[in-house]
Amino acid sequence: MWKPEREHLEESNVAKTLAERGEPLEKFLEYTYTGDFWSWFESHVLGLRWARRYEKVLDLSRGVQWPRWFVGGFLNIGDQVEESAQPLVKWEGEDGSAAEWSYSYVLYKARAVASWLKRAGLRKGDRVAVYMPMVPEIVPVMLGIIRAGGIFVPLFSGFGREAIRIRLEDSEARFVFASDVSYRRGREVDMLAELEAGLAKSVEAVVLHARARERKDYVDLGEVFRTGGDYVEVTEAEDPMMLIYTSGTTGKPKATVHVHGGFPIKAAADVYFHFDLKRGETLTWVTDMGWMMGPWLVFSAYLLRGSMAFFEGAPDYPKDRVWKFVERFKVKVLGMAATLTRHLRTIGAEPGEGAGELKAFGNTGEPIDAESWWWLHKAGRGRAPIINYSGGTEISGGILGCYVVKPIKPTSFNGPSPGTKAAVFTEDGKPAPPGVEGELVVLSVWPGMTRGFWRDPQRYLETYWSKWPGVWAHGDAAVVDEDGYFYIVGRADDTLKVAGKRLGPAEVEGVLNSHPAVAESAVVGKPDPLKGEVPVAFVVLKQGFQPSEELKRELAALAEKALGKAYGALEEIYFVKELPKTRNAKIMRRVIRAILLGKSPGDLSALENPTAVEEIKKAIGRQ
């Protein structure tokens, strides 16, 4: 296992905190489950600037499902830094171009964005979507929206038109900031065409980051930056400042609601205590702003007065790009999904000298395999810990992580993240004995909890709070060993994790079902050595249509076009006459997946049509 050295035991953020408090890690973690901890953290570590200080740290009068934090406090998280020449953003393009933007420069642009939005008629609480790749401009755009009192709605830069349309319509975004193109693997990707095809009626103005060519029919982002201004909206700690969409097992994608006094503070706490980021150090996570780790990267580096480094384009173009990037920008913390780590290892992208200067690796998105864990261990010369980190968009960071004052077993989590009292429950709602698989739960409340799903509070309650009274059931299958180390073993529900990104089957099914030949479909996940999981579709055709390879290609292309290659690429499509369903017409995806993987489908007593099981077996050749 990885073992801490003297610097970890004496100089790390968590070590110094434990020394100041005169208590062991386990006792300190108990303290993080209280409101007192979060009051201490925001004031003594972050030094947040309050327009009016809060009267009460935590209010649970509406129950644990709906906590209110920093009650009565006025806080705008987009207005938290002073001007400084220190770099906030470090960036690299796929062609090798680079940029470094100071705190002062980012702040100047963020102020301009906020002022322009206010002049354009933005009202407090209006939604503003952002559809841009990982370019430096995305940071002041994000902070400017929040500074103006708007609600930032990040969209994955690889989304296709249908995925864009659904999210714009659901959020009723009034403004969209977008790039006309992105660059990946030496190709120019036309993002504007996808946006134009997916625009919702609610959108009143598009602000365009024109990179390839001038467009007079849109507001120019460069002009917005040049308008200047210093507007900042007065907002409360509980005012929404961001909606991030995450897919569920049924229905449309759900927007998690995050507030000024929530997500950013939780993200910063995790980075401070897990990843040991200190003032002026550089944090990198290979991600996109449309996924949770994008805003997480921005908020944590920004509030901890560090630097964030990110790049546009593919991390394996060329294959050693990640390692050269680490060396070029003197990165101290490098975070990647296990999928990417496995891929780099597979293609022989051996870490360079810069990897040895890292103080920590981060892994998130899905469980990391032992071989990849040891590969990173070697890359960091045995000194840099691999901080396994798992939580979610609804959490604002981690439920589980690793602390550098304690040994780390390969692929494990050596403790709960700050504020999240984690446990593993069996189906009877009791703690699972060591070595017994159960469901990961949280028995505390914390500022980063989503404030429900956008305009759908009942769905939020059903998703996380309906399994056991007063317990957050997260949907991850997990195990705790005899030493108290946690391990994630997969998803407890039907949600897929494709390359570390959550994908709801209903999102893909909706696209497939829009084809005139398709009556209905079901999508399940199949394990993949590179991506962790890949989507497989089972399709029922309408009367008069026949299965064919041509139709299969049509459906695959439809999914890719609507959802994007990274998101909607189907591994396989099988045609069947019927899908297994319950009496209330719910498709039994767990049954389909079990058959696909050659496992027992379990109890089939709830099936209305048991013959559908034979249909699935026949389609995949298991009869």
Coordinates of C-alpha atoms in Angstrom, one line a residue:
M1 CA 0.0 0.0 0.0
W2 CA 1.0 3.7 -0.2
K3 CA 2.3 5.0 3.0
P4 CA 2.6 8.6 4.1
E5 CA 6.0 10.3 4.5
R6 CA 7.1 12.9 7.0
E7 CA 5.9 15.8 4.8
H8 CA 2.4 14.2 4.6
L9 CA 2.3 13.7 8.4
E10 CA 3.5 17.1 9.3
E11 CA 3.1 19.6 6.4
S12 CA -0.2 18.6 4.7
N13 CA -3.3 20.7 5.2
V14 CA -5.1 17.9 7.0
A15 CA -2.0 17.2 9.2
K16 CA -1.8 20.8 10.3
T17 CA -5.5 20.9 11.0
L18 CA -5.3 17.8 13.1
A19 CA -2.3 19.2 15.0
E20 CA -4.1 22.5 15.7
R21 CA -7.1 20.6 17.0
G22 CA -5.1 18.0 18.9
E23 CA -7.2 15.1 17.7
P24 CA -6.9 12.1 15.3
L25 CA -8.4 11.9 11.8
E26 CA -11.5 9.9 12.9
K27 CA -12.4 12.4 15.6
F28 CA -11.9 15.3 13.1
L29 CA -14.2 13.6 10.5
E30 CA -16.9 13.5 13.2
Y31 CA -16.4 17.3 13.6
T32 CA -16.9 17.8 9.8
Y33 CA -20.4 16.5 10.1
T34 CA -21.4 19.6 12.1
G35 CA -22.3 23.1 11.1
D36 CA -19.5 24.4 13.3
F37 CA -16.9 22.8 10.9
W38 CA -18.4 24.5 7.9
S39 CA -18.5 27.9 9.7
W40 CA -14.8 27.4 10.6
F41 CA -13.8 26.3 7.1
E42 CA -15.5 29.2 5.2
S43 CA -14.1 31.8 7.6
H44 CA -10.6 30.5 8.7
V45 CA -9.6 28.7 5.5
L46 CA -11.4 30.3 2.7
G47 CA -12.0 33.8 4.2
L48 CA -15.2 34.3 2.3
R49 CA -16.5 37.9 1.8
W50 CA -20.0 38.3 3.0
A51 CA -22.1 41.3 2.1
R52 CA -24.0 40.4 5.3
R53 CA -22.9 37.6 7.7
Y54 CA -25.2 34.8 8.3
E55 CA -27.3 34.5 11.5
K56 CA -27.3 30.7 11.7
V57 CA -25.1 28.1 10.1
L58 CA -27.7 25.4 9.6
D59 CA -31.5 25.2 9.6
L60 CA -33.1 21.7 9.6
S61 CA -36.6 22.9 10.2
R62 CA -37.7 21.4 6.8
G63 CA -36.0 18.0 7.5
V64 CA -32.7 16.6 6.5
Q65 CA -33.8 16.5 2.9
W66 CA -34.0 20.3 2.7
P67 CA -31.3 21.8 4.9
R68 CA -30.6 25.6 4.7
W69 CA -27.0 26.7 5.2
F70 CA -25.6 30.1 6.3
V71 CA -29.1 31.3 6.9
G72 CA -29.6 35.0 6.4
G73 CA -26.1 35.5 4.9
F74 CA -25.6 37.5 1.7
L75 CA -22.9 35.9 -0.4
N76 CA -22.0 36.1 -4.1
I77 CA -19.5 33.4 -4.9
G78 CA -18.5 35.1 -8.1
D79 CA -17.2 38.1 -6.1
Q80 CA -14.6 36.4 -3.9
V81 CA -11.1 37.3 -5.1
E82 CA -8.9 40.3 -5.1
E83 CA -6.9 41.5 -8.1
S84 CA -3.6 39.7 -8.3
A85 CA -0.8 38.9 -10.9
Q86 CA -0.9 35.3 -9.8
P87 CA -2.1 33.0 -12.6
L88 CA -5.6 31.7 -12.1
V89 CA -6.0 30.0 -15.5
K90 CA -3.3 28.0 -17.4
W91 CA -4.4 26.7 -20.8
E92 CA -3.0 24.7 -23.7
G93 CA -4.5 24.3 -27.2
E94 CA -4.2 21.1 -29.2
D95 CA -1.8 22.9 -31.5
G96 CA 0.5 23.6 -28.6
S97 CA -0.6 27.2 -28.2
A98 CA -0.8 28.4 -24.5
A99 CA -2.2 31.1 -22.3
E100 CA -1.9 32.2 -18.7
W101 CA -4.5 34.5 -17.3
S102 CA -4.0 36.2 -13.9
Y103 CA -6.6 36.6 -11.3
S104 CA -6.8 40.3 -12.3
Y105 CA -7.4 39.5 -15.9
V106 CA -10.0 36.9 -15.3
L107 CA -11.7 39.3 -12.8
Y108 CA -11.8 42.1 -15.4
K109 CA -13.5 39.9 -17.9
A110 CA -15.9 38.4 -15.4
R111 CA -17.0 41.9 -14.3
A112 CA -17.6 42.8 -18.0
V113 CA -19.7 39.7 -18.6
A114 CA -21.8 40.5 -15.5
S115 CA -22.2 44.1 -16.5
W116 CA -23.2 43.2 -20.1
L117 CA -25.8 40.7 -18.9
K118 CA -27.3 43.2 -16.6
R119 CA -27.6 45.7 -19.4
A120 CA -29.1 43.0 -21.6
G121 CA -31.9 42.6 -19.2
L122 CA -30.8 39.6 -17.0
R123 CA -32.8 39.3 -13.9
K124 CA -31.6 37.6 -10.7
G125 CA -32.3 33.8 -11.1
D126 CA -32.4 33.8 -15.0
R127 CA -30.7 30.8 -16.5
V128 CA -27.6 31.3 -18.8
A129 CA -26.3 28.3 -20.6
V130 CA -22.7 27.8 -21.7
Y131 CA -21.7 25.6 -24.6
M132 CA -18.0 26.0 -25.0
P133 CA -15.0 23.7 -25.0
M134 CA -12.3 23.9 -22.4
V135 CA -10.9 27.3 -23.4
P136 CA -9.7 30.1 -21.0
E137 CA -12.8 32.3 -21.9
I138 CA -15.1 29.8 -20.2
V139 CA -13.8 30.7 -16.7
P140 CA -14.7 34.5 -16.7
V141 CA -18.0 33.7 -18.6
M142 CA -18.9 31.2 -15.8
L143 CA -17.9 33.6 -13.0
G144 CA -19.5 36.6 -14.7
I145 CA -22.9 34.8 -15.0
I146 CA -22.8 34.0 -11.3
R147 CA -21.6 37.5 -10.4
A148 CA -24.6 39.0 -12.2
G149 CA -27.0 36.9 -10.2
G150 CA -27.7 34.5 -13.1
I151 CA -27.8 30.7 -12.9
F152 CA -25.0 29.1 -14.8
V153 CA -26.1 26.1 -16.9
P154 CA -23.0 24.2 -18.3
L155 CA -23.5 22.0 -21.4
F156 CA -21.0 19.3 -22.3
S157 CA -19.1 20.5 -25.3
G158 CA -19.6 17.2 -27.1
F159 CA -23.4 17.3 -26.9
G160 CA -25.4 16.9 -30.1
R161 CA -28.5 19.0 -30.9
E162 CA -31.1 16.9 -29.2
A163 CA -29.2 16.8 -25.9
I164 CA -28.8 20.6 -26.1
R165 CA -32.4 21.3 -26.9
I166 CA -33.7 19.2 -24.0
R167 CA -31.6 21.1 -21.5
L168 CA -32.3 24.5 -22.9
E169 CA -36.0 23.9 -22.9
D170 CA -36.0 22.5 -19.4
S171 CA -33.9 25.3 -17.9
E172 CA -35.7 27.9 -20.0
A173 CA -32.3 29.6 -20.6
R174 CA -32.6 33.2 -21.7
F175 CA -28.9 33.6 -22.9
V176 CA -26.4 31.2 -24.3
F177 CA -22.6 31.7 -24.4
A178 CA -21.1 29.4 -27.1
S179 CA -18.1 28.8 -29.2
D180 CA -18.5 28.4 -33.0
V181 CA -15.9 25.6 -33.2
S182 CA -13.8 23.4 -31.0
Y183 CA -10.6 21.5 -32.1
R184 CA -10.1 17.8 -31.4
R185 CA -7.5 15.4 -33.0
G186 CA -6.5 18.1 -35.5
R187 CA -10.1 18.5 -36.7
E188 CA -12.4 21.5 -36.5
V189 CA -15.7 20.5 -34.9
D190 CA -18.7 22.7 -35.8
M191 CA -20.4 23.4 -32.4
L192 CA -22.5 26.3 -33.7
A193 CA -24.4 24.0 -36.2
E194 CA -25.4 21.8 -33.3
L195 CA -26.4 24.7 -31.1
E196 CA -28.5 26.3 -33.9
A197 CA -30.3 23.1 -34.5
G198 CA -31.0 22.7 -30.8
L199 CA -31.9 26.3 -29.8
A200 CA -35.0 26.6 -27.6
K201 CA -37.6 29.4 -27.9
S202 CA -36.6 30.7 -24.5
V203 CA -33.2 31.8 -25.8
E204 CA -33.2 35.6 -26.5
A205 CA -29.5 36.1 -27.3
V206 CA -26.5 34.0 -28.2
V207 CA -23.0 35.4 -27.3
L208 CA -20.5 33.8 -29.6
H209 CA -16.9 33.1 -29.0
A210 CA -16.0 33.3 -32.7
R211 CA -12.7 31.4 -33.3
A212 CA -12.9 30.2 -36.9
R213 CA -14.7 33.1 -38.6
E214 CA -16.5 36.4 -37.9
R215 CA -20.3 36.2 -37.4
K216 CA -22.2 39.5 -37.5
D217 CA -25.6 37.8 -36.6
Y218 CA -24.5 37.1 -33.0
V219 CA -23.2 39.1 -30.1
D220 CA -19.4 38.9 -30.1
L221 CA -17.8 37.6 -26.8
G222 CA -14.8 39.8 -27.5
E223 CA -17.0 42.8 -27.6
V224 CA -18.7 41.8 -24.3
F225 CA -15.3 41.5 -22.6
R226 CA -14.3 45.0 -23.9
T227 CA -17.4 46.7 -22.5
G228 CA -16.0 46.7 -19.0
G229 CA -18.1 47.4 -15.9
D230 CA -18.1 46.2 -12.3
Y231 CA -21.6 44.9 -11.7
V232 CA -22.2 42.4 -8.9
E233 CA -25.7 41.3 -7.8
V234 CA -26.6 41.0 -4.1
T235 CA -27.4 37.3 -3.6
E236 CA -28.1 35.1 -0.6
A237 CA -26.1 32.0 0.3
E238 CA -29.1 29.9 -0.6
D239 CA -29.8 31.5 -3.9
P240 CA -29.3 29.1 -6.9
M241 CA -26.2 29.9 -8.9
M242 CA -25.8 26.7 -11.1
L243 CA -27.9 23.9 -12.7
I244 CA -25.9 20.8 -13.7
Y245 CA -27.7 18.1 -15.6
T246 CA -27.2 14.5 -14.7
S247 CA -29.0 11.5 -16.2
G248 CA -31.2 9.1 -14.2
T249 CA -32.6 5.7 -15.0
T250 CA -36.0 7.0 -16.2
G251 CA -37.4 10.1 -17.8
K252 CA -35.6 13.3 -18.9
P253 CA -32.2 14.3 -17.6
K254 CA -32.5 16.0 -14.2
A255 CA -31.0 19.3 -13.3
T256 CA -29.3 19.4 -9.9
V257 CA -29.7 22.8 -8.2
H258 CA -26.6 24.3 -6.5
V259 CA -26.4 27.5 -4.5
H260 CA -23.8 30.2 -3.7
G261 CA -23.1 28.8 -0.3
G262 CA -23.0 25.1 -1.3
F263 CA -21.2 23.5 -4.2
P264 CA -18.1 25.9 -4.2
I265 CA -17.5 25.5 -0.5
K266 CA -17.8 21.7 -0.5
A267 CA -15.5 21.4 -3.6
A268 CA -12.9 23.6 -1.9
A269 CA -13.0 21.5 1.3
D270 CA -12.5 18.3 -0.6
V271 CA -9.5 19.7 -2.5
Y272 CA -8.0 21.2 0.6
F273 CA -8.2 18.1 2.8
H274 CA -8.0 15.3 0.2
F275 CA -5.7 16.7 -2.4
D276 CA -3.7 19.1 -0.2
L277 CA -3.7 22.0 -2.6
K278 CA -1.9 25.0 -1.2
R279 CA -2.0 28.7 -2.2
G280 CA -0.3 29.2 -5.6
E281 CA -0.2 25.5 -6.5
T282 CA -1.7 24.2 -9.8
L283 CA -4.6 21.8 -10.0
T284 CA -5.5 19.9 -13.2
W285 CA -8.5 17.6 -13.9
V286 CA -9.0 16.2 -17.3
T287 CA -12.7 17.0 -17.8
D288 CA -15.3 19.2 -19.5
M289 CA -17.3 22.1 -18.0
G290 CA -20.5 20.2 -18.7
W291 CA -19.5 17.5 -16.1
M292 CA -19.3 18.2 -12.4
M293 CA -15.6 18.1 -12.3
G294 CA -15.3 21.2 -14.5
P295 CA -17.0 23.7 -12.2
W296 CA -15.5 21.7 -9.3
L297 CA -12.0 22.5 -10.7
V298 CA -12.8 26.2 -11.2
F299 CA -14.4 26.8 -7.8
S300 CA -11.8 24.9 -5.7
A301 CA -8.7 26.5 -7.4
Y302 CA -10.4 30.0 -7.3
L303 CA -11.4 29.8 -3.6
L304 CA -8.2 28.3 -2.4
R305 CA -6.2 30.9 -4.3
G306 CA -4.5 28.3 -6.5
S307 CA -4.2 27.9 -10.3
M308 CA -6.3 25.7 -12.5
A309 CA -4.7 24.1 -15.6
F310 CA -6.7 22.5 -18.4
F311 CA -6.5 21.9 -22.1
E312 CA -8.7 21.7 -25.2
G313 CA -8.8 18.6 -27.3
A314 CA -7.9 14.9 -26.9
P315 CA -5.6 13.9 -24.0
D316 CA -3.9 11.3 -26.1
Y317 CA -3.2 13.5 -29.2
P318 CA -0.2 13.0 -29.1
K319 CA -0.2 10.1 -26.8
D320 CA 2.1 11.6 -24.2
R321 CA 0.2 14.9 -24.1
V322 CA -1.0 14.6 -20.5
W323 CA 2.5 14.1 -19.1
K324 CA 4.0 16.9 -21.2
F325 CA 1.2 19.2 -20.0
V326 CA 1.9 18.3 -16.4
E327 CA 5.6 19.2 -16.9
R328 CA 4.9 22.4 -18.9
F329 CA 2.6 23.9 -16.3
K330 CA 4.2 22.5 -13.2
V331 CA 1.1 20.7 -12.2
K332 CA 1.0 19.5 -8.6
V333 CA -2.3 17.6 -8.6
L334 CA -3.4 15.6 -11.7
G335 CA -6.9 14.1 -11.8
M336 CA -8.2 11.7 -14.4
A337 CA -11.0 9.2 -14.9
A338 CA -9.9 5.6 -14.5
T339 CA -10.9 5.1 -18.2
L340 CA -8.3 7.6 -19.3
T341 CA -5.6 6.1 -17.0
R342 CA -6.3 2.6 -18.5
H343 CA -6.3 4.0 -22.0
L344 CA -2.9 5.8 -21.5
R345 CA -1.4 2.7 -20.0
T346 CA -2.8 0.5 -22.9
I347 CA -1.4 2.7 -25.6
G348 CA 2.0 3.0 -23.9
A349 CA 1.8 6.6 -22.9
E350 CA 4.5 6.3 -20.3
P351 CA 4.7 9.1 -17.7
G352 CA 7.6 11.5 -18.2
E353 CA 9.8 13.2 -15.6
G354 CA 7.1 15.7 -14.7
A355 CA 5.0 13.0 -13.2
G356 CA 7.6 12.5 -10.5
E357 CA 7.0 16.1 -9.4
L358 CA 3.3 15.6 -8.7
K359 CA 2.2 15.7 -5.1
A360 CA -1.0 13.6 -5.8
F361 CA -3.0 11.9 -8.4
G362 CA -6.8 11.9 -8.4
N363 CA -9.1 9.2 -9.7
T364 CA -12.9 9.7 -10.1
G365 CA -15.8 8.7 -12.4
E366 CA -15.6 5.0 -11.7
P367 CA -13.6 2.4 -9.8
I368 CA -10.0 2.2 -10.8
D369 CA -8.5 -1.3 -11.5
A370 CA -5.5 -2.5 -9.5
E371 CA -3.2 -2.5 -12.6
S372 CA -3.9 1.1 -13.4
W373 CA -3.5 2.0 -9.7
W374 CA 0.0 0.5 -9.6
W375 CA 0.9 2.2 -12.9
L376 CA 0.1 5.6 -11.4
H377 CA 1.9 4.6 -8.2
K378 CA 5.0 3.9 -10.2
A379 CA 4.6 7.1 -12.2
G380 CA 4.6 9.1 -9.0
R381 CA 7.8 7.3 -7.8
G382 CA 5.9 5.8 -5.0
R383 CA 5.6 9.1 -3.2
A384 CA 2.5 10.7 -4.8
P385 CA -0.7 9.2 -3.4
I386 CA -3.5 8.1 -5.6
I387 CA -6.5 9.9 -4.1
N388 CA -9.5 7.7 -5.1
Y389 CA -12.5 10.1 -5.0
S390 CA -16.2 9.3 -5.5
G391 CA -19.4 11.2 -5.1
G392 CA -21.5 12.9 -7.6
T393 CA -23.0 16.0 -9.2
E394 CA -25.7 16.0 -6.5
I395 CA -23.0 15.9 -3.8
S396 CA -20.8 18.7 -5.1
G397 CA -17.8 16.5 -4.8
G398 CA -16.9 13.4 -2.8
I399 CA -18.7 11.0 -0.5
L400 CA -15.5 9.0 -0.2
G401 CA -11.8 10.0 -0.7
C402 CA -8.3 9.5 0.7
Y403 CA -6.3 11.4 3.3
V404 CA -2.5 11.6 3.1
V405 CA -2.0 11.1 6.8
K406 CA -3.2 7.5 6.6
P407 CA -2.0 4.6 4.4
I408 CA -3.9 3.9 1.2
K409 CA -4.6 0.4 0.0
P410 CA -4.7 -0.1 -3.8
T411 CA -8.0 1.0 -5.4
S412 CA -9.4 2.0 -1.9
F413 CA -10.9 5.0 -0.2
N414 CA -9.4 5.4 3.2
G415 CA -12.2 7.6 4.6
P416 CA -15.4 9.6 4.0
S417 CA -15.0 13.1 2.5
P418 CA -15.5 16.2 4.6
G419 CA -19.0 16.5 5.8
T420 CA -20.3 13.2 4.4
K421 CA -20.8 10.6 7.0
A422 CA -20.6 7.5 4.7
A423 CA -21.8 4.0 5.4
V424 CA -22.8 0.9 3.4
F425 CA -26.3 -0.5 4.1
T426 CA -27.7 -3.9 3.2
E427 CA -31.3 -4.1 1.9
D428 CA -32.7 -4.2 5.5
G429 CA -31.3 -0.7 6.1
K430 CA -28.5 -1.9 8.5
P431 CA -24.7 -1.4 8.2
A432 CA -23.2 -4.1 6.1
P433 CA -20.7 -6.4 7.8
P434 CA -17.1 -6.2 6.5
G435 CA -16.7 -7.7 3.1
V436 CA -20.5 -7.7 2.4
E437 CA -21.7 -5.7 -0.6
G438 CA -24.4 -3.1 0.0
E439 CA -25.4 0.4 -1.1
L440 CA -23.4 3.5 -0.3
V441 CA -25.4 5.9 1.9
V442 CA -24.8 9.2 3.7
L443 CA -26.0 9.8 7.2
S444 CA -25.2 13.5 7.5
V445 CA -26.1 16.8 5.7
W446 CA -23.5 19.1 4.1
P447 CA -23.6 22.5 2.3
G448 CA -22.9 20.9 -1.2
M449 CA -26.2 18.9 -1.2
T450 CA -28.2 19.7 -4.2
R451 CA -31.2 21.8 -3.3
G452 CA -33.4 19.3 -5.2
F453 CA -34.0 18.9 -8.9
W454 CA -35.0 21.9 -10.9
R455 CA -38.8 22.3 -10.6
D456 CA -39.2 18.6 -9.6
P457 CA -38.8 18.3 -5.8
Q458 CA -40.7 15.0 -5.7
R459 CA -38.3 13.3 -8.1
Y460 CA -35.4 14.4 -5.9
L461 CA -37.0 12.9 -2.8
E462 CA -37.8 9.6 -4.7
T463 CA -34.3 9.4 -6.1
Y464 CA -32.3 9.8 -2.9
W465 CA -34.6 9.7 0.2
S466 CA -37.2 7.1 -0.4
K467 CA -35.3 3.9 0.4
W468 CA -34.7 4.4 4.1
P469 CA -36.1 7.2 6.3
G470 CA -33.7 10.1 6.7
V471 CA -30.9 8.4 4.8
W472 CA -29.3 9.6 1.5
A473 CA -29.1 6.4 -0.7
H474 CA -26.6 7.2 -3.4
G475 CA -27.1 4.3 -5.8
D476 CA -23.5 3.0 -5.7
A477 CA -22.7 -0.6 -4.7
A478 CA -19.9 -0.6 -2.2
V479 CA -18.0 -2.7 0.3
V480 CA -16.2 -1.9 3.6
D481 CA -13.3 -4.1 4.6
E482 CA -12.3 -5.2 8.1
D483 CA -10.0 -2.1 8.4
G484 CA -12.7 0.4 7.5
Y485 CA -11.5 1.0 3.9
F486 CA -14.2 1.5 1.3
Y487 CA -14.4 0.1 -2.2
I488 CA -16.9 1.1 -4.9
V489 CA -18.0 -2.0 -7.0
G490 CA -20.5 -0.4 -9.5
R491 CA -23.9 1.2 -9.8
A492 CA -26.8 -0.1 -7.8
D493 CA -29.3 1.3 -10.3
D494 CA -29.7 1.2 -14.1
T495 CA -27.6 4.3 -14.8
L496 CA -24.7 3.7 -17.0
K497 CA -21.2 5.1 -16.4
V498 CA -19.6 5.5 -19.8
A499 CA -16.0 6.7 -19.5
G500 CA -16.8 7.9 -16.0
K501 CA -19.8 10.0 -17.2
R502 CA -23.3 9.1 -16.0
L503 CA -25.7 8.3 -18.9
G504 CA -29.4 7.6 -18.3
P505 CA -30.9 4.8 -20.5
A506 CA -34.0 6.9 -21.1
E507 CA -31.9 9.6 -22.9
V508 CA -30.6 7.2 -25.5
E509 CA -33.9 5.4 -25.7
G510 CA -35.7 8.6 -26.4
V511 CA -33.5 9.2 -29.5
L512 CA -33.9 5.6 -30.8
N513 CA -37.7 5.7 -30.3
S514 CA -37.9 8.9 -32.4
H515 CA -37.0 6.8 -35.5
P516 CA -40.1 6.0 -37.6
A517 CA -39.3 2.3 -37.5
V518 CA -38.9 1.9 -33.8
A519 CA -41.7 1.0 -31.4
E520 CA -39.7 1.0 -28.2
S521 CA -36.2 0.3 -27.0
A522 CA -34.2 -0.5 -23.9
V523 CA -30.5 0.4 -23.2
V524 CA -28.3 -1.3 -20.7
G525 CA -24.6 -1.2 -19.8
K526 CA -22.0 -3.8 -20.7
P527 CA -18.6 -3.8 -19.0
D528 CA -15.8 -2.5 -21.2
P529 CA -12.1 -2.7 -20.3
L530 CA -11.4 0.8 -21.5
K531 CA -14.6 2.8 -20.9
G532 CA -15.8 1.0 -17.9
E533 CA -19.2 0.6 -19.4
V534 CA -20.7 0.9 -22.9
P535 CA -24.3 1.2 -23.9
V536 CA -26.1 -1.7 -25.7
A537 CA -29.6 -1.3 -27.2
F538 CA -32.5 -3.8 -27.6
V539 CA -35.0 -2.5 -30.1
V540 CA -38.5 -3.5 -30.9
L541 CA -39.6 -2.5 -34.5
K542 CA -43.0 -1.3 -35.6
Q543 CA -45.2 -3.5 -37.7
G544 CA -44.1 -3.5 -41.3
F545 CA -40.4 -2.9 -40.6
Q546 CA -37.8 -5.6 -40.7
P547 CA -34.4 -5.9 -39.0
S548 CA -31.4 -5.2 -41.2
E549 CA -27.8 -4.1 -40.9
E550 CA -28.7 -0.9 -42.7
L551 CA -31.3 0.0 -40.1
K552 CA -28.9 -0.9 -37.4
R553 CA -26.4 1.6 -38.8
E554 CA -29.1 4.2 -39.1
L555 CA -30.0 3.9 -35.5
A556 CA -26.4 4.0 -34.4
A557 CA -25.8 7.2 -36.4
L558 CA -29.0 8.8 -35.0
A559 CA -27.8 8.2 -31.4
E560 CA -24.3 9.6 -32.1
K561 CA -25.7 12.7 -33.9
A562 CA -28.2 13.5 -31.2
L563 CA -26.1 12.8 -28.1
G564 CA -22.5 13.1 -29.4
K565 CA -19.9 10.4 -30.1
A566 CA -18.6 10.4 -26.6
Y567 CA -22.0 10.1 -25.1
G568 CA -24.2 8.2 -27.5
A569 CA -22.0 5.7 -29.3
L570 CA -23.8 2.3 -29.1
E571 CA -21.6 -0.8 -28.7
E572 CA -24.3 -3.1 -30.2
I573 CA -28.0 -3.0 -31.3
Y574 CA -30.1 -6.1 -31.0
F575 CA -33.6 -6.4 -32.6
V576 CA -36.2 -8.2 -30.5
K577 CA -40.0 -8.8 -30.7
E578 CA -40.7 -7.7 -27.1
L579 CA -39.0 -6.3 -24.0
P580 CA -39.4 -7.8 -20.5
K581 CA -41.9 -5.6 -18.5
T582 CA -43.7 -5.6 -15.2
R583 CA -47.4 -5.3 -15.0
N584 CA -47.2 -1.6 -14.7
A585 CA -45.3 -1.5 -18.0
K586 CA -41.9 -0.8 -16.5
I587 CA -39.1 -2.2 -18.6
M588 CA -36.9 -4.6 -16.6
R589 CA -33.5 -3.5 -17.6
R590 CA -31.8 -5.4 -14.8
V591 CA -33.2 -8.6 -16.4
I592 CA -31.9 -7.6 -19.8
R593 CA -28.5 -6.8 -18.5
A594 CA -28.2 -10.0 -16.5
I595 CA -29.0 -12.1 -19.6
L596 CA -26.5 -10.0 -21.7
L597 CA -23.8 -10.8 -19.2
G598 CA -24.7 -14.4 -18.9
K599 CA -25.9 -14.1 -15.3
S600 CA -29.0 -15.2 -13.6
P601 CA -31.8 -12.7 -14.2
G602 CA -33.1 -13.4 -10.6
D603 CA -36.7 -13.2 -9.6
L604 CA -39.0 -12.9 -12.7
S605 CA -42.3 -13.1 -10.8
A606 CA -43.1 -9.5 -11.5
L607 CA -42.8 -10.0 -15.3
E608 CA -46.0 -9.6 -17.4
N609 CA -44.4 -11.3 -20.4
P610 CA -41.9 -14.0 -19.4
T611 CA -41.5 -14.9 -23.1
A612 CA -39.5 -11.7 -23.6
V613 CA -36.7 -13.3 -21.7
E614 CA -36.4 -15.9 -24.4
E615 CA -36.4 -13.2 -27.0
I616 CA -33.4 -11.5 -25.4
K617 CA -31.5 -14.8 -25.2
K618 CA -32.3 -15.5 -28.8
A619 CA -31.1 -12.1 -30.0
I620 CA -27.7 -12.4 -28.3
G621 CA -27.3 -16.1 -29.1
R622 CA -27.5 -17.5 -25.6
Q623 CA -30.2 -20.1 -26.4

